PDB file of C-alpha atoms in Angstrom:
ATOM      1  CA  UNK G   1     -29.604  51.022 -68.022  1.00  0.00           C
ATOM      2  CA  UNK G   2     -27.557  50.440 -71.389  1.00  0.00           C
ATOM      3  CA  UNK G   3     -30.272  52.134 -73.313  1.00  0.00           C
ATOM      4  CA  UNK G   4     -30.361  55.208 -71.053  1.00  0.00           C
ATOM      5  CA  UNK G   5     -26.541  55.473 -71.166  1.00  0.00           C
ATOM      6  CA  UNK G   6     -26.509  55.153 -75.033  1.00  0.00           C
ATOM      7  CA  UNK G   7     -29.228  57.883 -75.377  1.00  0.00           C
ATOM      8  CA  UNK G   8     -27.207  59.929 -72.936  1.00  0.00           C
ATOM      9  CA  UNK G   9     -24.042  59.722 -74.944  1.00  0.00           C
ATOM     10  CA  UNK G  10     -26.000  60.356 -78.146  1.00  0.00           C
ATOM     11  CA  UNK G  11     -27.370  63.533 -76.836  1.00  0.00           C
ATOM     12  CA  UNK G  12     -23.905  64.685 -75.487  1.00  0.00           C
ATOM     13  CA  UNK G  13     -22.556  64.114 -78.925  1.00  0.00           C
ATOM     14  CA  UNK G  14     -25.327  65.906 -80.556  1.00  0.00           C
ATOM     15  CA  UNK G  15     -25.010  68.875 -78.400  1.00  0.00           C
ATOM     16  CA  UNK G  16     -21.243  68.943 -77.661  1.00  0.00           C
ATOM     17  CA  UNK G  17     -19.622  67.082 -80.529  1.00  0.00           C
ATOM     18  CA  UNK G  18     -18.484  64.714 -77.879  1.00  0.00           C
ATOM     19  CA  UNK G  19     -19.961  61.394 -76.714  1.00  0.00           C
ATOM     20  CA  UNK G  20     -19.221  59.144 -73.787  1.00  0.00           C
ATOM     21  CA  UNK G  21     -15.929  57.824 -75.247  1.00  0.00           C
ATOM     22  CA  UNK G  22     -14.641  61.321 -75.960  1.00  0.00           C
ATOM     23  CA  UNK G  23     -15.279  62.312 -72.544  1.00  0.00           C
ATOM     24  CA  UNK G  24     -13.626  59.318 -70.992  1.00  0.00           C
ATOM     25  CA  UNK G  25     -10.747  59.737 -73.282  1.00  0.00           C
ATOM     26  CA  UNK G  26     -10.381  63.339 -72.417  1.00  0.00           C
ATOM     27  CA  UNK G  27     -10.494  62.588 -68.762  1.00  0.00           C
ATOM     28  CA  UNK G  28      -8.042  59.710 -68.981  1.00  0.00           C
ATOM     29  CA  UNK G  29      -5.653  61.906 -71.050  1.00  0.00           C
ATOM     30  CA  UNK G  30      -5.428  64.087 -68.212  1.00  0.00           C
ATOM     31  CA  UNK G  31      -5.114  61.461 -65.447  1.00  0.00           C
ATOM     32  CA  UNK G  32      -3.338  58.423 -67.032  1.00  0.00           C
ATOM     33  CA  UNK G  33      -2.126  59.436 -70.621  1.00  0.00           C
ATOM     34  CA  UNK G  34       0.282  56.600 -70.861  1.00  0.00           C
ATOM     35  CA  UNK G  35      -2.498  54.122 -70.344  1.00  0.00           C
ATOM     36  CA  UNK G  36      -4.423  55.686 -73.058  1.00  0.00           C
ATOM     37  CA  UNK G  37      -1.545  55.530 -75.470  1.00  0.00           C
ATOM     38  CA  UNK G  38      -0.995  51.627 -74.625  1.00  0.00           C
ATOM     39  CA  UNK G  39      -4.586  50.955 -75.344  1.00  0.00           C
ATOM     40  CA  UNK G  40      -4.366  52.764 -78.763  1.00  0.00           C
ATOM     41  CA  UNK G  41      -1.121  50.997 -79.630  1.00  0.00           C
ATOM     42  CA  UNK G  42      -2.104  47.549 -78.512  1.00  0.00           C
ATOM     43  CA  UNK G  43      -5.873  47.326 -78.974  1.00  0.00           C
ATOM     44  CA  UNK G  44      -6.493  49.478 -82.099  1.00  0.00           C
ATOM     45  CA  UNK G  45      -7.718  53.050 -82.892  1.00  0.00           C
ATOM     46  CA  UNK G  46     -10.575  52.925 -80.458  1.00  0.00           C
ATOM     47  CA  UNK G  47      -8.493  51.446 -77.624  1.00  0.00           C
ATOM     48  CA  UNK G  48     -10.431  48.086 -77.652  1.00  0.00           C
ATOM     49  CA  UNK G  49     -13.840  49.988 -77.742  1.00  0.00           C
ATOM     50  CA  UNK G  50     -13.009  51.980 -74.568  1.00  0.00           C
ATOM     51  CA  UNK G  51     -11.563  55.291 -76.074  1.00  0.00           C
ATOM     52  CA  UNK G  52     -12.285  57.552 -78.928  1.00  0.00           C
ATOM     53  CA  UNK G  53     -10.222  57.464 -81.993  1.00  0.00           C
ATOM     54  CA  UNK G  54      -7.282  59.976 -81.682  1.00  0.00           C
ATOM     55  CA  UNK G  55      -7.671  61.671 -85.008  1.00  0.00           C
ATOM     56  CA  UNK G  56     -11.404  62.043 -84.459  1.00  0.00           C
ATOM     57  CA  UNK G  57     -10.820  63.487 -80.871  1.00  0.00           C
ATOM     58  CA  UNK G  58      -8.045  65.821 -82.134  1.00  0.00           C
ATOM     59  CA  UNK G  59     -10.339  67.342 -84.736  1.00  0.00           C
ATOM     60  CA  UNK G  60     -13.139  67.624 -82.247  1.00  0.00           C
ATOM     61  CA  UNK G  61     -10.860  69.522 -79.971  1.00  0.00           C
ATOM     62  CA  UNK G  62      -9.597  71.808 -82.633  1.00  0.00           C
ATOM     63  CA  UNK G  63     -13.179  72.489 -83.650  1.00  0.00           C
ATOM     64  CA  UNK G  64     -13.699  73.967 -80.111  1.00  0.00           C
ATOM     65  CA  UNK G  65     -10.556  76.021 -80.381  1.00  0.00           C
ATOM     66  CA  UNK G  66     -11.741  77.204 -83.768  1.00  0.00           C
ATOM     67  CA  UNK G  67     -14.944  78.309 -82.079  1.00  0.00           C
ATOM     68  CA  UNK G  68     -12.967  80.231 -79.348  1.00  0.00           C
ATOM     69  CA  UNK G  69     -10.880  81.843 -82.123  1.00  0.00           C
ATOM     70  CA  UNK G  70     -14.069  82.883 -83.855  1.00  0.00           C
ATOM     71  CA  UNK G  71     -15.583  84.217 -80.572  1.00  0.00           C
ATOM     72  CA  UNK G  72     -12.099  86.205 -79.967  1.00  0.00           C
ATOM     73  CA  UNK G  73     -12.489  87.969 -83.251  1.00  0.00           C
ATOM     74  CA  UNK G  74     -11.086  85.536 -85.833  1.00  0.00           C
ATOM     75  CA  UNK G  75      -7.559  85.007 -87.269  1.00  0.00           C
ATOM     76  CA  UNK G  76      -7.240  88.360 -88.936  1.00  0.00           C
ATOM     77  CA  UNK G  77      -4.543  89.120 -86.576  1.00  0.00           C
ATOM     78  CA  UNK G  78      -2.299  86.838 -88.569  1.00  0.00           C
ATOM     79  CA  UNK G  79      -2.155  89.530 -91.337  1.00  0.00           C
ATOM     80  CA  UNK G  80      -1.330  92.448 -88.720  1.00  0.00           C
ATOM     81  CA  UNK G  81       2.417  92.238 -89.306  1.00  0.00           C
ATOM     82  CA  UNK G  82       2.314  92.147 -93.025  1.00  0.00           C
ATOM     83  CA  UNK G  83       4.388  95.326 -94.094  1.00  0.00           C
ATOM     84  CA  UNK G  84       2.479  98.229 -95.810  1.00  0.00           C
ATOM     85  CA  UNK G  85       4.582  97.512 -99.062  1.00  0.00           C
ATOM     86  CA  UNK G  86       3.031  94.091 -99.200  1.00  0.00           C
ATOM     87  CA  UNK G  87      -0.467  94.893 -97.969  1.00  0.00           C
ATOM     88  CA  UNK G  88      -1.075  97.933-100.262  1.00  0.00           C
ATOM     89  CA  UNK G  89      -0.731  96.208-103.525  1.00  0.00           C
ATOM     90  CA  UNK G  90      -3.002  93.461-102.310  1.00  0.00           C
ATOM     91  CA  UNK G  91      -5.674  95.977-101.429  1.00  0.00           C
ATOM     92  CA  UNK G  92      -5.405  97.764-104.811  1.00  0.00           C
ATOM     93  CA  UNK G  93      -5.628  94.485-106.750  1.00  0.00           C
ATOM     94  CA  UNK G  94      -8.596  93.293-104.682  1.00  0.00           C
ATOM     95  CA  UNK G  95     -10.451  96.678-104.780  1.00  0.00           C
ATOM     96  CA  UNK G  96     -11.423  96.264-101.035  1.00  0.00           C
ATOM     97  CA  UNK G  97     -10.949  98.222 -97.951  1.00  0.00           C
ATOM     98  CA  UNK G  98      -8.373  96.896 -95.464  1.00  0.00           C
ATOM     99  CA  UNK G  99     -11.096  95.581 -93.101  1.00  0.00           C
ATOM    100  CA  UNK G 100     -12.979  93.868 -95.848  1.00  0.00           C
ATOM    101  CA  UNK G 101      -9.815  92.254 -97.119  1.00  0.00           C
ATOM    102  CA  UNK G 102      -8.898  91.099 -93.818  1.00  0.00           C
ATOM    103  CA  UNK G 103     -12.311  89.757 -93.098  1.00  0.00           C
ATOM    104  CA  UNK G 104     -12.489  87.759 -96.310  1.00  0.00           C
ATOM    105  CA  UNK G 105      -8.909  86.371 -95.726  1.00  0.00           C
ATOM    106  CA  UNK G 106      -9.967  85.529 -92.099  1.00  0.00           C
ATOM    107  CA  UNK G 107     -12.815  83.448 -93.390  1.00  0.00           C
ATOM    108  CA  UNK G 108     -10.734  81.365 -95.596  1.00  0.00           C
ATOM    109  CA  UNK G 109      -7.955  80.928 -93.029  1.00  0.00           C
ATOM    110  CA  UNK G 110     -10.447  79.624 -90.587  1.00  0.00           C
ATOM    111  CA  UNK G 111     -11.775  77.134 -93.024  1.00  0.00           C
ATOM    112  CA  UNK G 112      -8.558  75.553 -93.817  1.00  0.00           C
ATOM    113  CA  UNK G 113      -6.580  76.044 -90.665  1.00  0.00           C
ATOM    114  CA  UNK G 114      -7.466  72.894 -88.757  1.00  0.00           C
ATOM    115  CA  UNK G 115      -7.011  70.391 -91.425  1.00  0.00           C
ATOM    116  CA  UNK G 116      -3.746  71.942 -92.712  1.00  0.00           C
ATOM    117  CA  UNK G 117      -2.154  72.356 -89.422  1.00  0.00           C
ATOM    118  CA  UNK G 118      -3.241  69.035 -88.219  1.00  0.00           C
ATOM    119  CA  UNK G 119      -1.575  67.479 -91.254  1.00  0.00           C
ATOM    120  CA  UNK G 120       1.640  69.347 -90.687  1.00  0.00           C
ATOM    121  CA  UNK G 121       1.896  68.530 -87.043  1.00  0.00           C
ATOM    122  CA  UNK G 122       1.167  64.888 -87.563  1.00  0.00           C
ATOM    123  CA  UNK G 123       3.965  64.672 -90.369  1.00  0.00           C
ATOM    124  CA  UNK G 124       6.401  66.251 -88.023  1.00  0.00           C
ATOM    125  CA  UNK G 125       5.650  64.155 -84.993  1.00  0.00           C
ATOM    126  CA  UNK G 126       5.079  60.769 -86.605  1.00  0.00           C
ATOM    127  CA  UNK G 127       8.621  60.177 -88.054  1.00  0.00           C
ATOM    128  CA  UNK G 128      10.130  60.945 -84.576  1.00  0.00           C
ATOM    129  CA  UNK G 129       7.614  58.861 -82.540  1.00  0.00           C
ATOM    130  CA  UNK G 130       8.300  55.765 -84.843  1.00  0.00           C
ATOM    131  CA  UNK G 131      12.017  56.380 -84.455  1.00  0.00           C
ATOM    132  CA  UNK G 132      11.844  56.473 -80.614  1.00  0.00           C
ATOM    133  CA  UNK G 133       9.450  53.525 -80.067  1.00  0.00           C
ATOM    134  CA  UNK G 134      11.014  50.141 -79.663  1.00  0.00           C
ATOM    135  CA  UNK G 135       8.162  48.607 -81.582  1.00  0.00           C
ATOM    136  CA  UNK G 136       7.986  48.512 -85.327  1.00  0.00           C
ATOM    137  CA  UNK G 137       4.847  50.738 -85.381  1.00  0.00           C
ATOM    138  CA  UNK G 138       4.617  51.149 -89.106  1.00  0.00           C
ATOM    139  CA  UNK G 139       3.016  54.323 -90.493  1.00  0.00           C
ATOM    140  CA  UNK G 140      -0.460  53.761 -89.526  1.00  0.00           C
ATOM    141  CA  UNK G 141       0.233  53.289 -85.950  1.00  0.00           C
ATOM    142  CA  UNK G 142       2.987  56.012 -86.123  1.00  0.00           C
ATOM    143  CA  UNK G 143       0.276  58.507 -87.144  1.00  0.00           C
ATOM    144  CA  UNK G 144      -1.934  57.071 -84.492  1.00  0.00           C
ATOM    145  CA  UNK G 145       0.624  57.754 -81.869  1.00  0.00           C
ATOM    146  CA  UNK G 146       1.213  61.318 -83.026  1.00  0.00           C
ATOM    147  CA  UNK G 147      -2.381  62.149 -82.953  1.00  0.00           C
ATOM    148  CA  UNK G 148      -2.528  60.476 -79.633  1.00  0.00           C
ATOM    149  CA  UNK G 149       0.184  62.827 -78.322  1.00  0.00           C
ATOM    150  CA  UNK G 150      -1.373  65.782 -79.970  1.00  0.00           C
ATOM    151  CA  UNK G 151      -4.552  64.945 -77.992  1.00  0.00           C
ATOM    152  CA  UNK G 152      -2.596  64.705 -74.813  1.00  0.00           C
ATOM    153  CA  UNK G 153      -0.952  68.136 -75.695  1.00  0.00           C
ATOM    154  CA  UNK G 154      -4.240  69.724 -76.695  1.00  0.00           C
ATOM    155  CA  UNK G 155      -6.631  68.854 -73.825  1.00  0.00           C
ATOM    156  CA  UNK G 156      -4.678  70.606 -71.008  1.00  0.00           C
ATOM    157  CA  UNK G 157      -4.197  73.713 -73.123  1.00  0.00           C
ATOM    158  CA  UNK G 158      -7.927  74.071 -73.523  1.00  0.00           C
ATOM    159  CA  UNK G 159      -8.466  76.244 -70.457  1.00  0.00           C
ATOM    160  CA  UNK G 160      -5.991  78.730 -71.690  1.00  0.00           C
ATOM    161  CA  UNK G 161      -7.408  78.860 -75.232  1.00  0.00           C
ATOM    162  CA  UNK G 162      -9.552  81.995 -74.577  1.00  0.00           C
ATOM    163  CA  UNK G 163      -6.417  84.042 -73.905  1.00  0.00           C
ATOM    164  CA  UNK G 164      -4.193  82.317 -76.389  1.00  0.00           C
ATOM    165  CA  UNK G 165      -5.280  84.231 -79.448  1.00  0.00           C
ATOM    166  CA  UNK G 166      -4.102  87.627 -80.812  1.00  0.00           C
ATOM    167  CA  UNK G 167      -1.324  89.955 -80.143  1.00  0.00           C
ATOM    168  CA  UNK G 168      -1.857  90.811 -76.491  1.00  0.00           C
ATOM    169  CA  UNK G 169       0.635  90.265 -73.643  1.00  0.00           C
ATOM    170  CA  UNK G 170      -1.618  87.454 -72.327  1.00  0.00           C
ATOM    171  CA  UNK G 171      -1.498  85.734 -75.689  1.00  0.00           C
ATOM    172  CA  UNK G 172       2.386  86.037 -75.515  1.00  0.00           C
ATOM    173  CA  UNK G 173       2.424  84.472 -72.120  1.00  0.00           C
ATOM    174  CA  UNK G 174       0.063  81.649 -73.249  1.00  0.00           C
ATOM    175  CA  UNK G 175       2.096  81.130 -76.255  1.00  0.00           C
ATOM    176  CA  UNK G 176       5.059  80.569 -74.127  1.00  0.00           C
ATOM    177  CA  UNK G 177       3.398  78.144 -71.817  1.00  0.00           C
ATOM    178  CA  UNK G 178       1.788  75.951 -74.604  1.00  0.00           C
ATOM    179  CA  UNK G 179       5.089  74.384 -75.705  1.00  0.00           C
ATOM    180  CA  UNK G 180       5.931  73.522 -72.187  1.00  0.00           C
ATOM    181  CA  UNK G 181       2.581  71.677 -71.988  1.00  0.00           C
ATOM    182  CA  UNK G 182       3.460  69.710 -75.071  1.00  0.00           C
ATOM    183  CA  UNK G 183       6.752  68.611 -73.402  1.00  0.00           C
ATOM    184  CA  UNK G 184       5.037  67.628 -70.259  1.00  0.00           C
ATOM    185  CA  UNK G 185       2.427  65.670 -72.323  1.00  0.00           C
ATOM    186  CA  UNK G 186       5.357  63.753 -74.082  1.00  0.00           C
ATOM    187  CA  UNK G 187       6.956  62.934 -70.792  1.00  0.00           C
ATOM    188  CA  UNK G 188       3.763  61.879 -69.062  1.00  0.00           C
ATOM    189  CA  UNK G 189       2.615  59.820 -71.956  1.00  0.00           C
ATOM    190  CA  UNK G 190       5.717  58.101 -73.429  1.00  0.00           C
ATOM    191  CA  UNK G 191       7.783  56.819 -70.339  1.00  0.00           C
ATOM    192  CA  UNK G 192       9.126  53.422 -71.189  1.00  0.00           C
ATOM    193  CA  UNK G 193       8.096  53.587 -74.820  1.00  0.00           C
ATOM    194  CA  UNK G 194       9.558  56.716 -76.244  1.00  0.00           C
ATOM    195  CA  UNK G 195      12.196  57.112 -73.518  1.00  0.00           C
ATOM    196  CA  UNK G 196      13.641  55.505 -70.422  1.00  0.00           C
ATOM    197  CA  UNK G 197      15.371  58.269 -68.238  1.00  0.00           C
ATOM    198  CA  UNK G 198      13.702  61.666 -67.336  1.00  0.00           C
ATOM    199  CA  UNK G 199      16.623  63.429 -68.839  1.00  0.00           C
ATOM    200  CA  UNK G 200      16.241  61.792 -72.323  1.00  0.00           C
ATOM    201  CA  UNK G 201      12.473  62.266 -72.145  1.00  0.00           C
ATOM    202  CA  UNK G 202      12.644  66.020 -71.631  1.00  0.00           C
ATOM    203  CA  UNK G 203      15.246  66.426 -74.328  1.00  0.00           C
ATOM    204  CA  UNK G 204      13.188  64.284 -76.715  1.00  0.00           C
ATOM    205  CA  UNK G 205      10.009  66.277 -75.798  1.00  0.00           C
ATOM    206  CA  UNK G 206      11.915  69.531 -76.569  1.00  0.00           C
ATOM    207  CA  UNK G 207      13.016  68.039 -79.949  1.00  0.00           C
ATOM    208  CA  UNK G 208       9.640  66.874 -80.805  1.00  0.00           C
ATOM    209  CA  UNK G 209       8.403  70.487 -79.871  1.00  0.00           C
ATOM    210  CA  UNK G 210      10.928  72.081 -82.049  1.00  0.00           C
ATOM    211  CA  UNK G 211       9.872  69.948 -84.918  1.00  0.00           C
ATOM    212  CA  UNK G 212       6.195  70.700 -84.506  1.00  0.00           C
ATOM    213  CA  UNK G 213       6.906  74.410 -84.257  1.00  0.00           C
ATOM    214  CA  UNK G 214       8.857  74.503 -87.475  1.00  0.00           C
ATOM    215  CA  UNK G 215       6.011  72.604 -89.202  1.00  0.00           C
ATOM    216  CA  UNK G 216       3.546  75.007 -87.610  1.00  0.00           C
ATOM    217  CA  UNK G 217       5.417  77.956 -89.154  1.00  0.00           C
ATOM    218  CA  UNK G 218       5.469  76.231 -92.443  1.00  0.00           C
ATOM    219  CA  UNK G 219       1.750  75.372 -92.425  1.00  0.00           C
ATOM    220  CA  UNK G 220       0.893  78.836 -91.190  1.00  0.00           C
ATOM    221  CA  UNK G 221       2.598  80.319 -94.327  1.00  0.00           C
ATOM    222  CA  UNK G 222       0.426  78.140 -96.386  1.00  0.00           C
ATOM    223  CA  UNK G 223      -2.796  79.028 -94.406  1.00  0.00           C
ATOM    224  CA  UNK G 224      -1.935  82.715 -94.772  1.00  0.00           C
ATOM    225  CA  UNK G 225      -1.369  82.272 -98.395  1.00  0.00           C
ATOM    226  CA  UNK G 226      -4.724  80.626 -99.028  1.00  0.00           C
ATOM    227  CA  UNK G 227      -6.163  83.285 -96.934  1.00  0.00           C
ATOM    228  CA  UNK G 228      -4.782  86.076 -99.071  1.00  0.00           C
ATOM    229  CA  UNK G 229      -5.583  84.274-102.311  1.00  0.00           C
ATOM    230  CA  UNK G 230      -9.129  83.766-101.183  1.00  0.00           C
ATOM    231  CA  UNK G 231      -9.569  87.432-100.358  1.00  0.00           C
ATOM    232  CA  UNK G 232      -8.354  88.292-103.858  1.00  0.00           C
ATOM    233  CA  UNK G 233     -10.661  85.985-105.800  1.00  0.00           C
ATOM    234  CA  UNK G 234     -13.732  86.463-103.512  1.00  0.00           C
ATOM    235  CA  UNK G 235     -16.144  89.073-104.636  1.00  0.00           C
TER     236      UNK G 235
END
């Protein structure tokens, strides 16, 4: 029975990038996120052998989101708001058409977006989660907690991902919902650890979300700059 389960988990990991632990962790992040966080904090990065490591799970979830982004046409829309006075010199310098330039920039942005934004998110979240935790987490567990919360935020937003990219009205609505999901994930995961009363939990969740959104803007500028530079130097 154990060998059968192991083979099934390995097959799931090969096909989906998720094994049994990732699926169990995803389920429990929806049903009992505080329990998952407690396991990660008290029993190590794998929750005592029960759960997936939060960083690995977060990168796996983001890989799925990047696939959705690719299927939705890529991240070229990020450059849609560049004014003509900025885009025209770039096109002249590269010697490419606008479509070719955006396509090359999209490829570079897609390559670097996940690791860069993940780093920016965790650097914004970890100091706050350490500050609000009664335990002396240290930076290692502080970053573990931040990726734990990021996982708890990302899992429930996955069903909305298809409509979350681009410049459409639907993308704008999803963009407004996603921060609310992040605050709810914080409140559900951190009661008794990051906050005591519901009012303080909501306020801290909003503060955390503001910090992460500011970091996302900074990371997005870096990602966009890499995309533009890559489009300029690529043949």
